[in-house]
Amino acid sequence: MNAHSGDAAAAGAGQRVTVSSIRERKTSERPIAALTAYDYASARLADEAGMDIILVGDSLAMVVLGYENTLPVTVDEMLHHMRAVARGAKRALLVADMPYMSYHASVEEAVRNAGRFVKEGGAQAVKIEGGRKRLPAVRAILDAEVPVMGHIGLTPQSLHRMGGYKVQGRVPPEAQALLDDARALEEAGIFSLVLEGMPRELACDITRAVSIPTIGIGAGPGCGGQILVFHDVLGLCEGNSPKFARRYLKGFSVMKEALERYAEDVRAGKFPSDDESYHSPKGAPLRFPARRETKR
Ligand code: KIV
């Protein structure tokens, strides 16, 4: 069996999602379901729940590492999480988010870092924030055989330039610039495009204008798919979440309550029970004399 016949043999329910199968979804009625994941457990959950795409997002800086924004996270930190996700996810397409300053200083550095996500992290593609000004990096990464997912609109790595997390493209020149960015990225050869934090009407226009699937986050229902942050969907972070982040579980309070019950059981001597303990072999109990008290 060669590498290609392996693909054919894998056809069926458990088949790995590929960049080409995501591209093909442009013409499908079925929106793409995408989610972030950051470790083995979250990757298994996302994968077994049937996500098409798992993104190891740089949002991990905030939801996993506790930073105030995404800017401090490094390539090495992202790779550490990428590898864990790759061990947990067997079916979804795995995309690594390139963190701030991993593709900004030079095209060479961008290619080297993108390559690390594939070689060392097990990613099938990388995601890059920004439009036309990122084209040299995008083209060079594509030339190195690494598929690229674009990301325009509210791009969190541009936090300081934007002056906060603000919806983008509300005025015509901004909307036109985003449409031009989308077309230029498509022409460069990206396989899909994340549209974040923009009016739903603009997201629809961009989706109609390009031949690749768009994946929205805070961009309304007209995109080719949707992506959310794992911790937002499961309600794992308390506090204000953006209005587009639908919460399917009050994970923080459910988990906190379980942990409180565990601590109570330990303190009340109710954990572990006899059933939760190992026993010496019947008939030959291993018993040792109590340790003698030593004088100080
Ligand atoms: O890092 C992230 O979580 C993202 C979003 C698009 C989901 O980039």
XYZ file of C-alpha atoms in Angstrom, residues 47-272:
226
model
C -12.448 15.751 17.747
C -14.877 13.190 19.144
C -17.662 15.808 19.071
C -17.090 15.928 15.303
C -15.374 19.269 14.685
C -14.134 19.684 11.113
C -11.292 21.993 12.137
C -9.379 22.290 15.398
C -7.372 25.483 15.760
C -4.637 25.720 18.346
C -5.425 29.392 18.757
C -3.141 31.993 20.260
C -6.148 32.696 22.500
C -4.417 30.087 24.653
C -2.322 32.999 25.918
C -5.455 34.247 27.685
C -7.629 31.223 28.445
C -4.854 28.759 29.310
C -1.853 30.859 30.341
C -3.732 33.729 31.984
C -2.209 36.621 30.033
C -4.287 39.768 29.432
C -4.086 39.476 25.645
C -2.636 37.179 22.983
C 0.579 39.136 22.382
C 2.996 37.503 24.842
C 2.639 33.874 23.738
C 5.708 32.446 21.953
C 6.210 29.923 19.161
C 7.735 27.447 21.643
C 4.742 27.753 23.980
C 2.329 27.313 21.061
C 4.285 24.275 19.848
C 4.078 22.638 23.263
C 0.275 22.848 23.062
C 0.147 21.988 19.357
C 1.906 18.671 20.001
C -0.548 17.741 22.751
C -3.495 18.574 20.483
C -1.999 16.497 17.661
C -1.809 13.506 20.030
C -5.485 13.902 20.930
C -7.173 14.687 17.604
C -7.417 11.927 15.024
C -9.923 13.280 12.495
C -10.208 17.082 12.453
C -7.975 19.297 10.338
C -5.294 20.697 12.659
C -4.418 24.365 12.244
C -1.736 26.179 14.252
C -2.169 29.877 14.945
C 1.066 31.752 14.275
C 1.607 34.007 17.303
C 2.455 37.684 17.300
C 5.964 38.435 15.925
C 6.424 34.936 14.497
C 5.777 36.184 10.924
C 6.150 39.971 11.158
C 9.915 40.606 11.197
C 10.925 38.772 8.021
C 9.609 36.372 5.422
C 12.421 33.903 6.262
C 11.413 33.829 9.910
C 7.755 33.389 8.927
C 8.594 30.351 6.785
C 10.837 28.815 9.447
C 8.196 29.226 12.137
C 5.399 27.897 9.919
C 7.583 24.895 9.103
C 8.139 24.215 12.812
C 4.387 23.941 13.379
C 4.229 21.237 10.717
C 7.512 19.393 11.467
C 7.532 19.609 15.263
C 3.873 20.234 16.073
C 1.961 17.994 13.665
C -0.117 20.853 12.213
C -1.603 20.485 8.724
C -1.868 24.251 8.200
C -1.137 27.580 9.883
C -3.288 30.666 10.436
C -2.017 34.208 9.954
C -3.740 37.444 10.939
C -3.863 40.378 8.538
C -4.622 41.242 4.948
C -2.580 42.586 2.057
C 0.397 43.630 4.172
C 0.928 39.963 5.105
C 0.970 38.760 1.496
C 4.787 38.310 1.236
C 4.775 36.060 4.317
C 1.652 34.199 3.155
C 3.098 33.563 -0.308
C 6.447 32.372 1.071
C 4.772 29.999 3.552
C 2.598 28.598 0.766
C 5.754 28.146 -1.347
C 7.162 26.042 1.480
C 4.134 23.720 1.043
C 2.371 24.837 4.214
C -1.329 25.599 3.683
C -2.455 28.936 5.119
C -5.746 29.999 6.678
C -6.238 33.779 6.596
C -7.792 35.900 9.340
C -9.144 39.425 8.806
C -11.470 41.883 10.552
C -10.977 42.182 14.278
C -7.497 40.670 14.500
C -6.535 40.440 18.188
C -2.806 40.731 17.457
C -3.537 44.279 16.153
C -5.039 45.190 19.541
C -2.909 48.310 20.059
C -3.275 49.573 16.489
C -7.065 49.128 16.657
C -7.171 50.825 20.088
C -9.093 47.920 21.620
C -11.203 44.983 20.488
C -13.465 46.900 18.106
C -15.806 45.641 15.397
C -14.118 46.365 12.042
C -15.565 47.342 8.666
C -18.481 49.442 9.875
C -17.668 52.350 7.559
C -17.435 51.973 3.750
C -13.657 52.544 3.300
C -12.894 49.984 6.032
C -15.388 47.518 4.563
C -13.881 47.986 1.096
C -10.360 47.422 2.500
C -11.476 44.151 4.113
C -13.069 42.979 0.879
C -9.842 43.812 -0.983
C -7.806 41.968 1.671
C -10.012 38.892 1.296
C -9.660 38.862 -2.498
C -5.875 39.349 -2.336
C -5.447 36.511 0.190
C -7.644 34.243 -1.904
C -5.566 35.029 -4.985
C -2.374 34.260 -3.050
C -3.754 30.765 -2.419
C -5.067 30.512 1.152
C -7.528 27.635 1.659
C -9.979 29.356 4.022
C -10.482 32.694 5.699
C -11.504 33.556 9.256
C -13.736 36.655 9.430
C -13.761 38.056 12.949
C -15.725 40.915 14.509
C -17.456 42.521 11.527
C -21.038 43.328 10.495
C -22.878 40.251 9.278
C -23.736 42.009 6.004
C -20.060 42.607 5.205
C -19.196 38.998 6.123
C -21.892 37.841 3.665
C -20.483 40.083 0.920
C -16.947 38.768 1.503
C -18.215 35.170 1.595
C -19.948 35.681 -1.752
C -16.908 37.440 -3.258
C -14.367 34.656 -2.632
C -14.151 31.065 -3.816
C -12.789 29.704 -0.528
C -14.814 28.978 2.630
C -15.078 31.762 5.185
C -15.244 30.867 8.868
C -16.892 33.430 11.095
C -16.410 34.449 14.697
C -18.596 37.397 15.575
C -19.381 37.800 11.867
C -22.955 36.522 11.701
C -24.549 33.429 10.195
C -23.708 34.039 6.528
C -20.181 32.579 6.617
C -19.234 29.124 5.352
C -18.616 27.971 8.903
C -18.186 29.130 12.469
C -15.368 28.986 14.990
C -15.472 29.609 18.731
C -13.042 29.377 21.618
C -13.298 26.082 23.575
C -13.450 27.856 26.938
C -16.271 30.162 25.750
C -18.435 27.294 24.448
C -18.052 25.380 27.699
C -18.214 28.413 29.996
C -14.843 27.671 31.552
C -13.836 31.298 32.091
C -15.979 33.386 34.365
C -16.604 37.025 33.519
C -17.749 38.881 30.444
C -17.600 37.021 27.177
C -18.346 38.617 23.790
C -21.992 38.586 22.660
C -21.294 36.170 19.806
C -19.817 33.512 22.101
C -22.760 31.219 22.805
C -22.196 29.295 26.049
C -23.415 25.676 25.964
C -22.399 24.822 29.538
C -21.728 26.657 32.763
C -18.475 24.730 32.931
C -16.743 26.848 35.564
C -19.495 26.504 38.154
C -20.226 22.840 37.331
C -16.546 21.938 37.705
C -16.024 24.118 40.769
C -18.968 22.445 42.510
C -17.546 18.983 41.750
C -14.165 20.004 43.178
C -15.820 21.435 46.295
C -17.607 18.096 46.818
C -14.299 16.225 46.466
C -12.570 18.505 49.010
C -15.527 18.079 51.412
C -15.401 14.274 51.077
C -11.658 14.229 51.819
C -12.090 16.467 54.849
C -15.043 14.426 56.148
C -13.097 11.154 55.768
C -15.599 9.975 53.118
C -12.991 9.594 50.383
C -11.591 7.099 49.578
